[in-house]
Amino acid sequence: MSLQAVYQQMGAVLAPDGIPLHFGDLKAEYHAALEGCIVLDRSHEGRLMLNGADRFDLLNRMSTNNMLNMKHGEGRATIFVNANARILDRTMVYHQGDDELLMITSPGRGQAMADYLQRNIFFADKVKLRSLMSETRLFALHGVQADAIMEKLAPELTAEFIGKSIPLIGSAWIILASAESAEAVWHKIIQAGAKPSGGLTYNTLRIRAGLPARELSTDYIPLELGLWDDVSFNKGCYTGQEIIARMESRNKLAKMLVRLELNQFVESPVELFHDGKRAGMLTSSVQSPDDEVFAMGVIKTDLAQPDVQLTTSDGVIIRVDTPLGVQH
């Protein structure tokens, strides 16, 4: 039986790519993350394997973080930008084996990132790149009890890779399973106490946490999205470094990511205004199963102050809550 058939037997509604949107009870999924642990199929995220002596050097010269000092078993976020320092993708890279680096991309960007990296592997580089998309499935655990579930699960779990990830709430783990073992792994995770959940719950938790996803585009530079921890300011040259270094040294960001406070739900994306002048964009918004409204946007830096009042073109009043694009 295919995983999609398993999901549908469990009450799932699937997106066109086969990833569950939900399992019939969004409120139960949401509260499972807040109070326990959820499991999601994240197989629309790209999975790339890099082998060879120059694999660290390739990523170091192509992305924002320092990739030369990774410890065995460590996972590290890094951002790929173009020559103008605009975001191509934010990825997680894991030092998996003696000669392996596993890269997890954003949803739908696996092939684009594989093509981008392949174009930048030169003749003398000792690097081999291959996609794991067809031969693996990717699951993620999120929630306040994710660590406890993983501790219970790990001794009896057969997987290609298990690693820590960026949490939506509590803590987070990824589990890479072979296509052949994926159904058994999925059932073991559920038997350990995780509740099956879908992309709608993921998106609600993401916006609640203030984590950029839709914002990861060539519209923005990493520092504008507050991704300072994913940028090294003391390593060698990389694509886009000059612009990012200049922004950091001058401490002048044109835009910043902020949490926004709404009294009613507003569909994103939508332009925001201040005193009749364009202030930025509401980039992500969602109404939770508890009727909370969460939102964030990228606005002009001088407006990124708590309680600054913004409006949509329809006159909906939105207030700035917490600036997210701040240096650590």
Tab-separated table of C-alpha atoms in Angstrom:
chain	number	residue	atom	x	y	z
A	1	MET	CA	0.000	0.000	0.000
A	2	SER	CA	1.284	3.496	-0.807
A	3	LEU	CA	1.786	6.059	1.941
A	4	GLN	CA	-0.862	8.235	0.321
A	5	ALA	CA	-3.355	5.369	0.650
A	6	VAL	CA	-2.342	4.901	4.288
A	7	TYR	CA	-2.901	8.589	4.945
A	8	GLN	CA	-6.319	8.517	3.295
A	9	GLN	CA	-7.314	5.491	5.369
A	10	MET	CA	-6.467	7.640	8.397
A	11	GLY	CA	-8.781	10.401	7.170
A	12	ALA	CA	-6.241	12.642	5.460
A	13	VAL	CA	-6.996	15.178	2.775
A	14	LEU	CA	-4.020	15.341	0.439
A	15	ALA	CA	-2.478	18.217	-1.476
A	16	PRO	CA	-1.826	17.668	-5.211
A	17	ASP	CA	1.736	16.560	-4.395
A	18	GLY	CA	0.442	13.808	-2.088
A	19	ILE	CA	1.436	15.533	1.168
A	20	PRO	CA	-1.365	15.560	3.788
A	21	LEU	CA	-3.072	18.896	4.336
A	22	HIS	CA	-4.844	17.628	7.439
A	23	PHE	CA	-6.232	14.454	9.027
A	24	GLY	CA	-9.780	15.662	9.631
A	25	ASP	CA	-9.414	17.519	12.941
A	26	LEU	CA	-7.256	20.643	12.736
A	27	LYS	CA	-7.916	21.625	16.345
A	28	ALA	CA	-6.729	18.242	17.627
A	29	GLU	CA	-3.587	18.462	15.488
A	30	TYR	CA	-2.840	21.977	16.704
A	31	HIS	CA	-3.246	21.101	20.374
A	32	ALA	CA	-1.218	17.927	19.949
A	33	ALA	CA	1.740	20.112	18.994
A	34	LEU	CA	1.122	22.523	21.869
A	35	GLU	CA	0.710	19.760	24.432
A	36	GLY	CA	2.428	16.701	22.948
A	37	CYS	CA	3.975	15.849	19.578
A	38	ILE	CA	2.911	15.735	15.940
A	39	VAL	CA	4.407	13.884	12.986
A	40	LEU	CA	4.311	15.306	9.468
A	41	ASP	CA	5.268	13.988	6.068
A	42	ARG	CA	7.730	16.606	4.727
A	43	SER	CA	8.764	14.670	1.638
A	44	HIS	CA	8.174	17.706	-0.573
A	45	GLU	CA	11.358	19.120	0.972
A	46	GLY	CA	14.402	18.386	-1.159
A	47	ARG	CA	16.966	15.819	-0.009
A	48	LEU	CA	20.442	16.011	-1.512
A	49	MET	CA	23.556	14.002	-0.670
A	50	LEU	CA	27.035	15.462	-1.161
A	51	ASN	CA	30.102	13.212	-1.099
A	52	GLY	CA	33.778	13.914	-1.604
A	53	ALA	CA	36.691	15.727	0.018
A	54	ASP	CA	35.581	19.179	-1.196
A	55	ARG	CA	31.939	18.979	-0.104
A	56	PHE	CA	32.442	21.387	2.820
A	57	ASP	CA	34.404	23.836	0.656
A	58	LEU	CA	31.665	23.877	-1.983
A	59	LEU	CA	28.961	24.798	0.510
A	60	ASN	CA	31.237	27.274	2.269
A	61	ARG	CA	31.883	29.264	-0.903
A	62	MET	CA	28.271	29.062	-2.047
A	63	SER	CA	26.315	29.859	1.151
A	64	THR	CA	26.246	32.283	4.062
A	65	ASN	CA	27.242	30.154	7.059
A	66	ASN	CA	30.636	28.725	7.979
A	67	MET	CA	30.482	25.138	6.776
A	68	LEU	CA	34.136	24.201	7.360
A	69	ASN	CA	33.966	23.483	11.090
A	70	MET	CA	30.946	21.188	11.274
A	71	LYS	CA	31.240	18.367	13.768
A	72	HIS	CA	30.205	14.819	12.965
A	73	GLY	CA	26.458	14.483	13.543
A	74	GLU	CA	25.877	18.238	13.598
A	75	GLY	CA	23.115	19.991	11.658
A	76	ARG	CA	23.508	23.605	10.581
A	77	ALA	CA	21.267	26.059	8.740
A	78	THR	CA	22.758	28.018	5.855
A	79	ILE	CA	21.337	30.269	3.163
A	80	PHE	CA	22.050	30.328	-0.548
A	81	VAL	CA	21.811	33.770	-2.133
A	82	ASN	CA	22.428	35.183	-5.583
A	83	ALA	CA	25.076	37.749	-6.486
A	84	ASN	CA	22.769	40.501	-5.191
A	85	ALA	CA	22.442	38.684	-1.841
A	86	ARG	CA	18.786	37.823	-2.524
A	87	ILE	CA	17.593	34.541	-1.030
A	88	LEU	CA	17.518	31.419	-3.194
A	89	ASP	CA	16.840	29.013	-0.323
A	90	ARG	CA	17.470	28.347	3.337
A	91	THR	CA	18.652	24.787	3.920
A	92	MET	CA	19.639	22.479	6.761
A	93	VAL	CA	22.919	20.617	6.255
A	94	TYR	CA	23.877	17.573	8.317
A	95	HIS	CA	27.360	16.090	8.676
A	96	GLN	CA	25.949	12.622	8.419
A	97	GLY	CA	28.779	10.183	7.753
A	98	ASP	CA	32.523	10.010	7.216
A	99	ASP	CA	32.125	11.196	3.629
A	100	GLU	CA	28.553	12.499	3.513
A	101	LEU	CA	26.645	15.727	3.879
A	102	LEU	CA	22.851	15.592	3.802
A	103	MET	CA	21.082	18.774	2.680
A	104	ILE	CA	17.385	19.402	3.295
A	105	THR	CA	15.886	22.191	1.172
A	106	SER	CA	12.643	24.119	1.395
A	107	PRO	CA	9.529	22.477	-0.077
A	108	GLY	CA	9.614	22.226	-3.847
A	109	ARG	CA	13.187	23.492	-4.168
A	110	GLY	CA	15.108	20.239	-4.229
A	111	GLN	CA	15.657	20.083	-7.974
A	112	ALA	CA	16.410	23.798	-8.293
A	113	MET	CA	19.050	23.595	-5.560
A	114	ALA	CA	20.535	20.434	-7.085
A	115	ASP	CA	20.845	22.211	-10.446
A	116	TYR	CA	22.316	25.322	-8.822
A	117	LEU	CA	24.962	23.382	-6.918
A	118	GLN	CA	25.803	21.196	-9.898
A	119	ARG	CA	26.482	24.273	-12.027
A	120	ASN	CA	28.995	25.413	-9.429
A	121	ILE	CA	30.904	22.143	-9.075
A	122	PHE	CA	34.027	22.693	-11.147
A	123	PHE	CA	36.183	20.118	-12.890
A	124	ALA	CA	38.786	19.951	-10.124
A	125	ASP	CA	36.258	19.800	-7.277
A	126	LYS	CA	36.093	16.476	-5.495
A	127	VAL	CA	32.336	16.545	-4.938
A	128	LYS	CA	29.546	14.286	-6.076
A	129	LEU	CA	25.933	15.339	-5.749
A	130	ARG	CA	22.856	13.154	-5.959
A	131	SER	CA	19.188	13.519	-5.159
A	132	LEU	CA	17.547	11.207	-2.613
A	133	MET	CA	14.023	12.326	-3.474
A	134	SER	CA	12.872	9.177	-5.241
A	135	GLU	CA	14.439	6.695	-2.829
A	136	THR	CA	13.492	8.215	0.545
A	137	ARG	CA	10.660	9.808	2.508
A	138	LEU	CA	11.107	12.554	5.077
A	139	PHE	CA	9.140	12.767	8.329
A	140	ALA	CA	9.312	15.500	10.975
A	141	LEU	CA	8.396	15.544	14.657
A	142	HIS	CA	7.427	18.840	16.303
A	143	GLY	CA	6.085	19.613	19.748
A	144	VAL	CA	6.766	20.049	23.418
A	145	GLN	CA	7.067	16.262	23.802
A	146	ALA	CA	9.084	15.634	20.634
A	147	ASP	CA	12.273	14.796	22.535
A	148	ALA	CA	10.444	12.323	24.770
A	149	ILE	CA	8.806	10.645	21.773
A	150	MET	CA	12.150	10.391	19.981
A	151	GLU	CA	13.851	8.932	23.062
A	152	LYS	CA	11.154	6.271	23.195
A	153	LEU	CA	11.237	5.674	19.462
A	154	ALA	CA	14.948	5.703	18.612
A	155	PRO	CA	15.992	2.267	19.945
A	156	GLU	CA	13.557	0.434	17.671
A	157	LEU	CA	13.670	2.745	14.654
A	158	THR	CA	15.488	1.758	11.466
A	159	ALA	CA	16.101	4.911	9.434
A	160	GLU	CA	18.603	6.326	6.972
A	161	PHE	CA	19.130	9.381	9.162
A	162	ILE	CA	17.767	11.010	12.343
A	163	GLY	CA	18.646	14.586	13.270
A	164	LYS	CA	17.535	17.709	15.120
A	165	SER	CA	15.768	20.395	13.105
A	166	ILE	CA	14.416	23.939	13.471
A	167	PRO	CA	11.444	23.691	15.865
A	168	LEU	CA	8.024	25.192	15.307
A	169	ILE	CA	7.302	24.688	19.003
A	170	GLY	CA	9.211	22.763	21.665
A	171	SER	CA	11.770	20.762	19.729
A	172	ALA	CA	11.967	19.159	16.309
A	173	TRP	CA	13.457	16.072	14.679
A	174	ILE	CA	13.667	14.814	11.125
A	175	ILE	CA	13.615	11.141	10.188
A	176	LEU	CA	14.807	10.079	6.753
A	177	ALA	CA	13.434	6.678	5.807
A	178	SER	CA	13.964	4.571	2.718
A	179	ALA	CA	10.950	4.364	0.411
A	180	GLU	CA	10.652	0.647	1.245
A	181	SER	CA	10.591	1.159	5.016
A	182	ALA	CA	8.663	4.447	5.118
A	183	GLU	CA	5.232	2.969	5.883
A	184	ALA	CA	6.600	0.895	8.786
A	185	VAL	CA	8.505	3.915	10.127
A	186	TRP	CA	5.364	6.062	9.933
A	187	HIS	CA	3.361	3.528	11.952
A	188	LYS	CA	6.142	3.205	14.564
A	189	ILE	CA	6.197	6.980	15.062
A	190	ILE	CA	2.449	7.027	15.639
A	191	GLN	CA	2.628	4.028	17.969
A	192	ALA	CA	5.214	5.941	20.013
A	193	GLY	CA	2.632	8.663	20.657
A	194	ALA	CA	2.954	11.261	17.863
A	195	LYS	CA	-0.277	12.488	16.263
A	196	PRO	CA	-0.402	12.555	12.453
A	197	SER	CA	-0.721	16.107	11.181
A	198	GLY	CA	-0.644	17.988	7.918
A	199	GLY	CA	0.660	21.051	6.189
A	200	LEU	CA	-2.096	23.351	7.450
A	201	THR	CA	-1.077	22.753	11.052
A	202	TYR	CA	2.584	23.151	10.073
A	203	ASN	CA	1.824	26.539	8.523
A	204	THR	CA	-0.143	27.714	11.553
A	205	LEU	CA	2.696	26.777	13.896
A	206	ARG	CA	5.292	28.330	11.584
A	207	ILE	CA	3.584	31.708	11.502
A	208	ARG	CA	2.883	31.505	15.236
A	209	ALA	CA	6.628	30.987	15.772
A	210	GLY	CA	7.591	33.818	13.422
A	211	LEU	CA	9.624	31.589	11.095
A	212	PRO	CA	10.000	32.734	7.481
A	213	ALA	CA	9.062	30.351	4.674
A	214	ARG	CA	7.060	32.169	2.002
A	215	GLU	CA	9.449	35.053	2.732
A	216	LEU	CA	12.464	32.994	1.624
A	217	SER	CA	12.631	34.494	-1.853
A	218	THR	CA	14.625	36.857	-4.015
A	219	ASP	CA	12.477	39.680	-2.627
A	220	TYR	CA	14.613	39.704	0.505
A	221	ILE	CA	18.145	39.560	1.903
A	222	PRO	CA	18.786	37.205	4.869
A	223	LEU	CA	19.411	39.978	7.400
A	224	GLU	CA	16.071	41.582	6.551
A	225	LEU	CA	14.395	38.363	7.723
A	226	GLY	CA	16.376	38.286	10.965
A	227	LEU	CA	18.423	35.240	9.923
A	228	TRP	CA	21.617	36.504	11.530
A	229	ASP	CA	22.461	33.122	13.050
A	230	ASP	CA	22.655	31.616	9.546
A	231	VAL	CA	25.324	34.099	8.407
A	232	SER	CA	29.031	34.057	9.237
A	233	PHE	CA	30.743	37.451	9.244
A	234	ASN	CA	34.293	36.169	9.699
A	235	LYS	CA	34.733	33.497	7.036
A	236	GLY	CA	36.113	33.691	3.506
A	237	CYS	CA	34.337	34.886	0.384
A	238	TYR	CA	30.997	33.491	-0.718
A	239	THR	CA	28.367	34.466	-3.258
A	240	GLY	CA	26.637	37.677	-2.140
A	241	GLN	CA	29.045	38.323	0.740
A	242	GLU	CA	29.965	41.906	-0.155
A	243	ILE	CA	26.399	43.168	0.035
A	244	ILE	CA	25.590	41.302	3.254
A	245	ALA	CA	28.828	42.482	4.902
A	246	ARG	CA	28.090	46.072	3.903
A	247	MET	CA	24.603	45.910	5.393
A	248	GLU	CA	25.980	44.484	8.630
A	249	SER	CA	28.843	46.981	8.976
A	250	ARG	CA	26.648	50.013	8.269
A	251	ASN	CA	23.796	48.630	10.394
A	252	LYS	CA	21.305	49.961	7.869
A	253	LEU	CA	18.578	47.553	6.863
A	254	ALA	CA	15.925	48.956	4.564
A	255	LYS	CA	13.332	46.402	5.748
A	256	MET	CA	12.731	44.128	8.732
A	257	LEU	CA	10.572	41.121	9.510
A	258	VAL	CA	8.007	41.789	12.248
A	259	ARG	CA	5.135	40.091	13.994
A	260	LEU	CA	1.858	41.817	13.265
A	261	GLU	CA	-1.212	42.114	15.477
A	262	LEU	CA	-4.562	41.810	13.692
A	263	ASN	CA	-8.074	42.065	15.085
A	264	GLN	CA	-9.415	40.154	12.081
A	265	PHE	CA	-7.948	37.730	9.597
A	266	VAL	CA	-6.424	39.246	6.452
A	267	GLU	CA	-5.364	36.975	3.603
A	268	SER	CA	-1.686	37.269	2.703
A	269	PRO	CA	0.202	38.573	0.858
A	270	VAL	CA	-1.131	42.112	0.941
A	271	GLU	CA	0.432	45.568	0.835
A	272	LEU	CA	0.646	47.620	4.029
A	273	PHE	CA	0.536	51.401	4.326
A	274	HIS	CA	1.483	54.020	6.920
A	275	ASP	CA	0.020	57.535	6.664
A	276	GLY	CA	-1.000	56.755	3.104
A	277	LYS	CA	2.476	55.674	2.001
A	278	ARG	CA	3.557	52.133	1.204
A	279	ALA	CA	5.165	50.573	4.305
A	280	GLY	CA	5.793	46.980	3.211
A	281	MET	CA	3.993	43.650	2.912
A	282	LEU	CA	1.995	41.385	5.157
A	283	THR	CA	3.710	38.204	3.986
A	284	SER	CA	2.168	35.384	6.084
A	285	SER	CA	-1.112	35.138	7.963
A	286	VAL	CA	-3.285	32.420	9.429
A	287	GLN	CA	-6.270	31.931	11.724
A	288	SER	CA	-5.645	29.096	14.161
A	289	PRO	CA	-8.247	26.469	15.142
A	290	ASP	CA	-8.588	28.450	18.402
A	291	ASP	CA	-9.508	31.562	16.339
A	292	GLU	CA	-6.206	33.288	17.114
A	293	VAL	CA	-4.839	35.344	14.231
A	294	PHE	CA	-1.091	35.136	13.643
A	295	ALA	CA	0.708	37.208	11.049
A	296	MET	CA	4.052	38.626	10.087
A	297	GLY	CA	5.358	40.939	7.456
A	298	VAL	CA	8.357	42.778	6.111
A	299	ILE	CA	8.149	46.540	6.575
A	300	LYS	CA	10.378	49.601	6.486
A	301	THR	CA	12.868	49.581	9.338
A	302	ASP	CA	11.823	52.940	10.778
A	303	LEU	CA	8.305	51.559	11.211
A	304	ALA	CA	9.408	48.318	12.893
A	305	GLN	CA	8.473	49.505	16.367
A	306	PRO	CA	5.834	48.075	18.727
A	307	ASP	CA	2.360	49.595	18.352
A	308	VAL	CA	3.072	51.396	15.082
A	309	GLN	CA	-0.240	51.427	13.205
A	310	LEU	CA	-0.435	50.193	9.617
A	311	THR	CA	-3.390	49.683	7.295
A	312	THR	CA	-4.308	47.645	4.246
A	313	SER	CA	-5.750	49.253	1.120
A	314	ASP	CA	-9.176	48.188	2.464
A	315	GLY	CA	-8.618	50.143	5.672
A	316	VAL	CA	-8.015	47.200	8.001
A	317	ILE	CA	-5.908	48.399	10.941
A	318	ILE	CA	-2.812	46.327	11.747
A	319	ARG	CA	-0.350	47.016	14.524
A	320	VAL	CA	3.318	46.105	14.697
A	321	ASP	CA	3.889	43.707	17.584
A	322	THR	CA	7.477	42.431	17.834
A	323	PRO	CA	10.381	43.113	15.491
A	324	LEU	CA	11.852	39.767	14.388
A	325	GLY	CA	14.648	41.089	12.195
A	326	VAL	CA	17.033	41.997	15.008
A	327	GLN	CA	20.706	41.194	15.418
A	328	HIS	CA	21.646	38.590	18.035
